[in-house]
Coordinates of C-alpha atoms and ligand atoms in Angstrom, one line a residue:
X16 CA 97.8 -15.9 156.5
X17 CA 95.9 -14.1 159.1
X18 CA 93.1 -12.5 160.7
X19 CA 91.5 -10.6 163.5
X20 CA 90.0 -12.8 166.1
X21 CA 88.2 -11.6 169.0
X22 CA 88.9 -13.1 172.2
X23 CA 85.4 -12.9 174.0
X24 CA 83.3 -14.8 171.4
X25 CA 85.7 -15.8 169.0
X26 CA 84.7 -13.8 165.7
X27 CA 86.6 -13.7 162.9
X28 CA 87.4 -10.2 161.0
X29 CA 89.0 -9.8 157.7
X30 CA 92.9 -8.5 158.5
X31 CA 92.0 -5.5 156.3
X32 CA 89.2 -4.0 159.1
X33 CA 90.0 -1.2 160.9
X34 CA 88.7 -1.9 163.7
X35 CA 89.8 -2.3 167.5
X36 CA 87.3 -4.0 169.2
X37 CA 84.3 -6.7 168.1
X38 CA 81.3 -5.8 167.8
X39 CA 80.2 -7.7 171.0
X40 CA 83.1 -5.6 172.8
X41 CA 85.6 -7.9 173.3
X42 CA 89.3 -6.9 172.7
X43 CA 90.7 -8.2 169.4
X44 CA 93.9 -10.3 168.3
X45 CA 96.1 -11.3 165.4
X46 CA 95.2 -14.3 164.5
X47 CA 97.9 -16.2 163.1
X48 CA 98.2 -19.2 160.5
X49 CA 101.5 -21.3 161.6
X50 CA 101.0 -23.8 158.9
X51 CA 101.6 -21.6 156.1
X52 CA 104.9 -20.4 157.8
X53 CA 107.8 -22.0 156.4
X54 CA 110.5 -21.4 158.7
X55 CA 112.9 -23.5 161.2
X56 CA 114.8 -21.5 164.0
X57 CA 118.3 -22.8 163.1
X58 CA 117.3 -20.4 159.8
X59 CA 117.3 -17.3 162.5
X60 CA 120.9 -18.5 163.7
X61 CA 122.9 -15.8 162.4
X62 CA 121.1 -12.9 161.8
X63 CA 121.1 -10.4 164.8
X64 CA 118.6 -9.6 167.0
X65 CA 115.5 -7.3 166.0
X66 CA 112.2 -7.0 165.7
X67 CA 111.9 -7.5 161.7
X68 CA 114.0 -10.5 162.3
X69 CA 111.1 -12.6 163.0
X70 CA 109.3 -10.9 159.9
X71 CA 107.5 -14.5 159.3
X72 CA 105.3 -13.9 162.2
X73 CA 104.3 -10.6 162.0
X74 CA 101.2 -9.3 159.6
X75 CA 102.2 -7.2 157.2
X76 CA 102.9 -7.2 153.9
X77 CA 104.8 -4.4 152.5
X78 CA 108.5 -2.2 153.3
X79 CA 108.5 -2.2 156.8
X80 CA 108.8 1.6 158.2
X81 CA 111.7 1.3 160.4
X82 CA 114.8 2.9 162.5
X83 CA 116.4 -0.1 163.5
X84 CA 114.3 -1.0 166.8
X85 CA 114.4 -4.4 168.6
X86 CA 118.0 -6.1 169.3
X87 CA 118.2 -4.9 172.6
X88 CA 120.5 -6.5 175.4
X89 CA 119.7 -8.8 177.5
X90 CA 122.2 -8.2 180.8
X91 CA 122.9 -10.6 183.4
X92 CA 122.7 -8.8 186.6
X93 CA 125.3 -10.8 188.8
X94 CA 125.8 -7.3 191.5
X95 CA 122.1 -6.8 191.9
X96 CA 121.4 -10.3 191.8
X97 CA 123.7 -10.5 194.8
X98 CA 121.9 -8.0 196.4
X99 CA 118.7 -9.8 196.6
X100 CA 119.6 -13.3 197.2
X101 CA 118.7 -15.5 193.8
X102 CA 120.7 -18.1 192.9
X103 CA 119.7 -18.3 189.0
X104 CA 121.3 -15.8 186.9
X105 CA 118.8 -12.8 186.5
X106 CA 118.2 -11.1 183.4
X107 CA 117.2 -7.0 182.2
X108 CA 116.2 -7.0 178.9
X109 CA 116.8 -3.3 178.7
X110 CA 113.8 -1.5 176.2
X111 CA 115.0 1.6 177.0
X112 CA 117.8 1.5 174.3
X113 CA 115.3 1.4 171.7
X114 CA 115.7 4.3 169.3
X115 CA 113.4 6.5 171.4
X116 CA 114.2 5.1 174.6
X117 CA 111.1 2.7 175.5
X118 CA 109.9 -0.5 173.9
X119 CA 106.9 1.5 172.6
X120 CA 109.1 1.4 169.3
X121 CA 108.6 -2.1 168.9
X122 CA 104.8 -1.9 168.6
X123 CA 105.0 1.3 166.5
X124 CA 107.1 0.0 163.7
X125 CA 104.5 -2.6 162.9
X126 CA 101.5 -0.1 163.3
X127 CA 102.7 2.5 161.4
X128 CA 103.4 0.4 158.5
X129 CA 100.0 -1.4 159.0
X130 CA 98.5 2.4 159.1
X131 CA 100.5 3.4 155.3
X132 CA 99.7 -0.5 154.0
X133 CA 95.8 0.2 154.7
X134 CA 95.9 3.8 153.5
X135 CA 95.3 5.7 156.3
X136 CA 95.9 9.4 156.2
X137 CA 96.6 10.5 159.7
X138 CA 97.3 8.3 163.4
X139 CA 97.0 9.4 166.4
X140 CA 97.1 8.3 170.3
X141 CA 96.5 8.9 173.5
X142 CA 99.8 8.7 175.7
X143 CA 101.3 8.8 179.3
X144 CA 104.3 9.9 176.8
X145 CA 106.5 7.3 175.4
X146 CA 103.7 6.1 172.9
X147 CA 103.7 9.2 171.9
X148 CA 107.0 10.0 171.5
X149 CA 107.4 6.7 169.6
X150 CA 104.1 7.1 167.3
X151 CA 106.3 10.5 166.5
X152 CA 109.3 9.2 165.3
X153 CA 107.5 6.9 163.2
X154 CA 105.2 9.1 161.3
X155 CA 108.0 11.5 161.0
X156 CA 110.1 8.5 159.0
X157 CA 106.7 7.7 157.4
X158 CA 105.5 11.1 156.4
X159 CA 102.6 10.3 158.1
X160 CA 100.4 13.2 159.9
X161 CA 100.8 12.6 164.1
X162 CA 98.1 13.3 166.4
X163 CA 98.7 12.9 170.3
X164 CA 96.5 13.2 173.3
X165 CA 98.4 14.0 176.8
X166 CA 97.5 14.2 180.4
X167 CA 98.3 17.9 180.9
X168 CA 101.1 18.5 183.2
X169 CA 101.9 14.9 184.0
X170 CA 104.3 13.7 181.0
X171 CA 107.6 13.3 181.4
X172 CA 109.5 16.1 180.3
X173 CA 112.1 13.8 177.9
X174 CA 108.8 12.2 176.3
X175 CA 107.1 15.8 175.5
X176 CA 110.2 16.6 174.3
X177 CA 110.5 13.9 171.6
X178 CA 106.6 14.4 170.4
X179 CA 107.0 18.4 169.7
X180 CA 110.6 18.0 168.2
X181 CA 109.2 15.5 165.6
X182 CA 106.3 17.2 164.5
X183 CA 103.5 15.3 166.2
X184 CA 100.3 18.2 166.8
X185 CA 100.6 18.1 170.8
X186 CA 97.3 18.4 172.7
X187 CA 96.9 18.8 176.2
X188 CA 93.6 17.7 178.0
X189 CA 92.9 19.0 181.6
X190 CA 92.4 15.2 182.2
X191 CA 94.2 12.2 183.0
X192 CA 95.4 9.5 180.1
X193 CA 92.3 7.3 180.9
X194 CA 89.9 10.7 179.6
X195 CA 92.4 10.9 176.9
X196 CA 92.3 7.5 176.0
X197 CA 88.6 7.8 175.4
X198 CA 88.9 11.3 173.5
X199 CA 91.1 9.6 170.9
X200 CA 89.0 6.7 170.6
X201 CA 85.7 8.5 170.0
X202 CA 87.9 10.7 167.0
X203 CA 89.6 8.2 165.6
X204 CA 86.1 6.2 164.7
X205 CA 84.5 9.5 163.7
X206 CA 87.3 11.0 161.8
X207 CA 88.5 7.7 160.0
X208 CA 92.1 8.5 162.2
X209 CA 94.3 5.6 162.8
X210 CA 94.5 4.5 166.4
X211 CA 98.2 3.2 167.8
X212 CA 97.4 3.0 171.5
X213 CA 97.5 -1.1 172.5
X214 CA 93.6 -1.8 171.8
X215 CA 95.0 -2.0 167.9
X216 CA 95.6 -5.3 168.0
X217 CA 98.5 -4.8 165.3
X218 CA 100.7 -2.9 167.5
X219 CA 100.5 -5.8 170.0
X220 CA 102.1 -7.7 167.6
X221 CA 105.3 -5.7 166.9
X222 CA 105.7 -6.1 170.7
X223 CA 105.4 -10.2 171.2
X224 CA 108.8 -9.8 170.0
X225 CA 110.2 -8.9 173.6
X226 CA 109.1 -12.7 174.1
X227 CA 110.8 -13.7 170.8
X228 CA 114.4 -12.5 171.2
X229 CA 114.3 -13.7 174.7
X230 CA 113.7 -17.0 174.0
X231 CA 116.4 -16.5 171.0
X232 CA 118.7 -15.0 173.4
X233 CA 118.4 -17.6 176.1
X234 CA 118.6 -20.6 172.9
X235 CA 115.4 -21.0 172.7
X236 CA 114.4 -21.4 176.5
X237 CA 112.1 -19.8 178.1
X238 CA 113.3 -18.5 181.6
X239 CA 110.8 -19.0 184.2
X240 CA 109.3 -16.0 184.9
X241 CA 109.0 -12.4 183.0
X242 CA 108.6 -9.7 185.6
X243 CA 107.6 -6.0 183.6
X244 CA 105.3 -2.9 184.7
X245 CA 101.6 -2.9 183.9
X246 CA 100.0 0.3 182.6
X247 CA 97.4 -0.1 179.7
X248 CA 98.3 -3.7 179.6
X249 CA 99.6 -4.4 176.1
X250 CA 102.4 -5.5 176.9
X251 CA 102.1 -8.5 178.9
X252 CA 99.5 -9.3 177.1
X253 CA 101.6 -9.1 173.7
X254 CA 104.9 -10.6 175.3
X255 CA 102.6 -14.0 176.9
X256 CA 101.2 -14.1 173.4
X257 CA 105.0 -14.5 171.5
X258 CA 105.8 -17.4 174.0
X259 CA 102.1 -18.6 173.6
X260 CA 103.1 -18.7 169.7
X261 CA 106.3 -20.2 170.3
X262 CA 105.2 -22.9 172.4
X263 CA 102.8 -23.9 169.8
X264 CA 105.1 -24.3 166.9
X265 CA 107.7 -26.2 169.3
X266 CA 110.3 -23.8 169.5
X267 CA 110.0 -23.8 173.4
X268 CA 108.4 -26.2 175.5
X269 CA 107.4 -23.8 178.4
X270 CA 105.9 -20.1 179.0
X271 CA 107.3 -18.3 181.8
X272 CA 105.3 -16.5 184.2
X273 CA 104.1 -13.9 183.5
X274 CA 104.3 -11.3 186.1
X275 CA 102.4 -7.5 186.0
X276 CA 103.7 -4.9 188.6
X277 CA 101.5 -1.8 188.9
X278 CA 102.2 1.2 191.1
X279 CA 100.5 1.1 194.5
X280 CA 98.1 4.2 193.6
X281 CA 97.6 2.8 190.4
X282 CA 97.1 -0.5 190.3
X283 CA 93.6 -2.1 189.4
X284 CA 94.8 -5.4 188.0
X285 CA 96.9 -6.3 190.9
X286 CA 93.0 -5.3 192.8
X287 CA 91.4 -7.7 190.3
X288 CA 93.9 -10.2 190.7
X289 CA 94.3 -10.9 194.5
X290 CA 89.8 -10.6 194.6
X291 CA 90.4 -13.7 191.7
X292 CA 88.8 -11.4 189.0
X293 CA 88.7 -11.8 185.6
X294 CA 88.4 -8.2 184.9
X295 CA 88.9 -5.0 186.7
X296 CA 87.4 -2.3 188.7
X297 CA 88.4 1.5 187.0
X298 CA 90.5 3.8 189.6
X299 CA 89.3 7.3 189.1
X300 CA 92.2 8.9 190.7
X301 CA 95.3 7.2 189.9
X302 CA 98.6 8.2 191.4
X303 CA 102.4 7.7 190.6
X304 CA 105.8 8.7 190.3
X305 CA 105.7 6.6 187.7
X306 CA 103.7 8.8 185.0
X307 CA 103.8 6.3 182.4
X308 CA 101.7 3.7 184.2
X309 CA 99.7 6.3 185.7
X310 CA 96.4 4.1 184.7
X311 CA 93.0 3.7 186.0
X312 CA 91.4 1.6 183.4
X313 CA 93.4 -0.5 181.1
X314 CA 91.6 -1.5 178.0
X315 CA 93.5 -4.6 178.0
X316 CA 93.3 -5.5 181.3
X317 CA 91.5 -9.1 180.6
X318 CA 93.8 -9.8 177.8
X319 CA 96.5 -9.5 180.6
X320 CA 94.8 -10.7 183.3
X321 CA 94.5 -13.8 181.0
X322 CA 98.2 -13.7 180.6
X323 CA 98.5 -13.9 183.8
X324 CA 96.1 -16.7 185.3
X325 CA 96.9 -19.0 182.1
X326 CA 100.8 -19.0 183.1
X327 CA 100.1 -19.2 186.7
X328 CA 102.4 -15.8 187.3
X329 CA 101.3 -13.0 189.9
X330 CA 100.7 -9.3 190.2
X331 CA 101.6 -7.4 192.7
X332 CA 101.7 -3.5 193.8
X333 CA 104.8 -1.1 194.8
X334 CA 105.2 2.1 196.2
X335 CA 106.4 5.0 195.0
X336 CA 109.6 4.7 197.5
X337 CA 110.1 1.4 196.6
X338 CA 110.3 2.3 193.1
X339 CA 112.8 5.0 193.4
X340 CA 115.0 2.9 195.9
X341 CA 114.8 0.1 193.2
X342 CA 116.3 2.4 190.2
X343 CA 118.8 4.2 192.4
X344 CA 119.6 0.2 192.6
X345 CA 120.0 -1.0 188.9
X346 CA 121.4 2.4 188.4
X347 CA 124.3 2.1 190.7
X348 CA 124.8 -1.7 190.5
X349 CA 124.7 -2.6 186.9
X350 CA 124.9 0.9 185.5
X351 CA 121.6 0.7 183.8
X352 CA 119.6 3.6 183.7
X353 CA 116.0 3.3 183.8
X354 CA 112.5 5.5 184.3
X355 CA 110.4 5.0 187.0
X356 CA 107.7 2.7 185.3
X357 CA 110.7 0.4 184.7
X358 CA 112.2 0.5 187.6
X359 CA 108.6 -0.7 189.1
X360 CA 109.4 -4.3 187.8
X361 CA 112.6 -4.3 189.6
X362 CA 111.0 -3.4 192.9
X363 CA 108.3 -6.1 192.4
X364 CA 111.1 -8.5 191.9
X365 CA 112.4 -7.7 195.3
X366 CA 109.0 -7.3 197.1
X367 CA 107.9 -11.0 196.1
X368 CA 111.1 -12.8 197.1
X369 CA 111.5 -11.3 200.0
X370 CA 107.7 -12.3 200.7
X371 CA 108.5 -15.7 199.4
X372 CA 106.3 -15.7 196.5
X373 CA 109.1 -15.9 193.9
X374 CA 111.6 -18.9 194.7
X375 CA 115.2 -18.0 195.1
X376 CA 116.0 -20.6 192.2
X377 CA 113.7 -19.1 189.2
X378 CA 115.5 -18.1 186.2
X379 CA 113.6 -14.2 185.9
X380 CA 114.1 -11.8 182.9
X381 CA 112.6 -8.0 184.0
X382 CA 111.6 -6.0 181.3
X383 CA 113.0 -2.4 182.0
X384 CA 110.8 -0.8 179.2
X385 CA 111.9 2.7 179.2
X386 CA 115.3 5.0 179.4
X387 CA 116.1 7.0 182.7
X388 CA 116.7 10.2 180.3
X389 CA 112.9 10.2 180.0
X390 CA 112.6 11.8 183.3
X391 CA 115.0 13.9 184.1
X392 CA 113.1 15.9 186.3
X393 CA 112.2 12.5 188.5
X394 CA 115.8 11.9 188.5
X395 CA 116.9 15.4 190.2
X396 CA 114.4 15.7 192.7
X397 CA 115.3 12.0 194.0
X398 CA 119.0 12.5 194.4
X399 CA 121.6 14.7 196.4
X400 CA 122.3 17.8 194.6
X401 CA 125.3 18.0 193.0
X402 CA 128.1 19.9 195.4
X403 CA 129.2 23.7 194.5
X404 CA 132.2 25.1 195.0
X405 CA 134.5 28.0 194.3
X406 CA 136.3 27.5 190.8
X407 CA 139.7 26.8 193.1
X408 CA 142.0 23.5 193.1
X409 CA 142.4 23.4 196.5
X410 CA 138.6 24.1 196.8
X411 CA 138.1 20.4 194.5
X412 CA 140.7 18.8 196.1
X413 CA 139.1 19.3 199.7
X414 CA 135.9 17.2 198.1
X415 CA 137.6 15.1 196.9
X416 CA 139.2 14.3 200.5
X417 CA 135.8 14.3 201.7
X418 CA 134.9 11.4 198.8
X419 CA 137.8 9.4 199.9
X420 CA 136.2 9.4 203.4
X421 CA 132.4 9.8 203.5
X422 CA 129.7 9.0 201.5
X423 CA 127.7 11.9 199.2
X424 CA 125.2 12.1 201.9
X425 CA 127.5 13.0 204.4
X426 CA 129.6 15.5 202.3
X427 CA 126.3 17.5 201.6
X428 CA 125.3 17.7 205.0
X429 CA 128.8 19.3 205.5
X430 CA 128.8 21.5 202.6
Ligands
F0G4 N1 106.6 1.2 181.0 C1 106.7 2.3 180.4 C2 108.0 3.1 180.4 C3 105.6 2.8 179.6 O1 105.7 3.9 179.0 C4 104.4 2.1 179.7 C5 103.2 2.5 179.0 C6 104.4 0.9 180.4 C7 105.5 0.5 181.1 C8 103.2 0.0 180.5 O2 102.9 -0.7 179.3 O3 100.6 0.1 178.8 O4 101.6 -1.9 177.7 O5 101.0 -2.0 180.1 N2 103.0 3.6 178.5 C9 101.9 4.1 177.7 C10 102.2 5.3 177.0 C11 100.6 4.0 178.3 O6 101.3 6.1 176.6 O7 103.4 5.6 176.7 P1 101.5 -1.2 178.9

């Protein structure tokens, strides 16, 4: 049993409304009824890891559309760890091997079969990219018309990619994703258009499952902090909310902190949060590398400020170097490959140890929430150049001498 609750005045909406936000304004939420769930977690001990796994606590009530998403690993990072100095084993639960690289997919599986459960004909989104390139995938598998909204020119080229091949109708604004964000809204209460960006409070719920296999993963513990990039803000607010619900029902007797990094042009909760706000003040320019949390105005940005005050965690900003030095990191270290938003947590990580607001001995899980094929482009314009020469043995062999004695960086200057 459940409903829609909104979090500002508490009002209760039928779970059949389509509707994302009360009528007083606030944001909405799920509103679950534990007592009717009649599960124990020694049930869950030997099924694997996904997001359907945890069916029980998620509203919906027919076939779920799916392609397998969830179940994604959980790495203990012993070289990096190394690197920075913490004493705890640290964790990347890596979202970016979800079936279209970003954890997007866990959201999407649940809103898409919430949109064919309540009839709806088309969905639609506005989208820094991977939401869109998700929402693709899964009205492709549910034969479900696609609608997308894009910041013209500053999508990653992987994401675009993904959202034309699967038949999603494209369209470009000469705006940014906050003007797109309102665009979609506006048409998808005029039209009678299904809306999967985070203010559908159904979405949120595919995604608390980040906080549900974690806690599985680590035997139902909860580490003590969760460090993951803040764009939109779903998903810190959905991940707090799993370990919220898990807490409650006394599967785990803690929730972690939960920790937002934004992107130092882009970064209005992080504003909010060091003026002890509860809600934001819009950026009208943002800027990033990091495209996908290239946000002025997060529409859930007092769900996740919320988040997190109520766990006592922190938000703090990086730059756009420190974000690139931070995937060239993970990339080299543990051989994961992440996107620029991702790699955002990672950097925050290191910024607020090294400033001595994360203690050496905290157990932290980042969330690296989307694949570094997403932006290829990124990718090539922040390393050396690959090194050219003539189609000759001897020619390879001499680079290879070169390797055994310098670094790439030294070898390009010489080529
Ligand atoms: N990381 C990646 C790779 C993302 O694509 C996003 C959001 C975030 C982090 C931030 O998550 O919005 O829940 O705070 N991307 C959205 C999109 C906005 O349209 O793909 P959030």
């Amino acid at each position: 049993m459940y409903s829609l609750k909104c979090i500002k005045c508490g009002k209760e909406y039928d779970k059949r409304s389509v509707i994302y936000n009360c009528d007083c304004g606030g944001l909405l939420e799920v509103k679950i009824d534990f007592s009717s769930i009649d599960i124990d977690k020694d049930d869950y001990e030997n099924i694997p890891l996904s997001v359907w796994k945890y069916k029980e606590f998620l509203p919906v009530e027919r076939e779920p559309i799916s392609i397998k998403e969830g179940g994604t690993p959980l790495y203990d990072c012993k070289r990096f760890s190394k690197l920075i100095g913490l004493k705890e084993p640290f964790y990347v639960k890596h979202e970016g091997l979800n079936p279209t690289g970003s954890f997007k997919d866990r959201g999407m599986t649940v809103g898409v079969t919430k949109a064919i459960e309540l009839g709806m004909k088309i969905v639609a989104c506005a989208s820094t990219g991977n939401t869109s390139a998700s929402l693709s995938v899964y009205g492709a598998k549910a034969g479900i018309p696609v609608v997308v909204l894009l910041p013209g020119g500053k999508v990653a080229l992987g994401k675009v990619a993904q959202a034309l091949i699967h038949g999603a109708k494209v369209i470009e604004i000469k705006g940014n994703f906050d003007d797109a964000l309102e665009i979609v809204m506006k048409l998808c209460n005029e039209e009678g258009i299904y809306l999967l960006n985070s203010v559908n409070p159904y979405r949120l719920e595919g995604q608390k499952t980040i906080g549900y296999e974690i806690a599985d993963e680590l035997n139902w513990t909860a580490p003590d902090r969760i460090i993951l990039p803040v764009g939109n803000a779903g998903n810190i607010s959905a991940i707090y909310k799993g370990f919220k619900e898990l807490k409650s029902i006394g599967w785990i007797d803690r929730i972690p902190k939960m920790t937002g990094i934004q992107a130092e042009g882009s970064a209005p909760i992080v504003k909010a949060f060091k003026d002890h706000k509860e809600d934001i003040m819009p950026e009208k320019n943002p800027e990033t590398i990091a495209t996908a949390i290239r946000i002025g105005n997060p529409i859930n940005a007092i769900k996740a400020l919320q988040a997190i005050y109520e766990s006592k965690g922190l938000a703090e900003m990086v730059t756009d170097e420190e974000i690139v030095e931070a995937q060239k990191e993970l990339a080299k270290l543990e051989g994961i490959g992440i996107e620029p938003a991702s790699a955002s947590s990672i950097a925050g990580l290191k910024k607020l140890l090294k400033n001595g607001l994360i203690d050496k001995d905290e157990r932290v899980v980042c969330i690296t929430t989307g694949n570094l094929l997403k932006d290829p482009e990124e990718v090539v314009n922040v390393c050396n150049k690959p090194i050219v020469v003539e189609t000759k043995l001897d020619k390879v062999k001499k680079v290879l001498n070169l390797i055994k004695q310098y670094n790439v960086t030294q070898i390009l200057q010489i080529y």
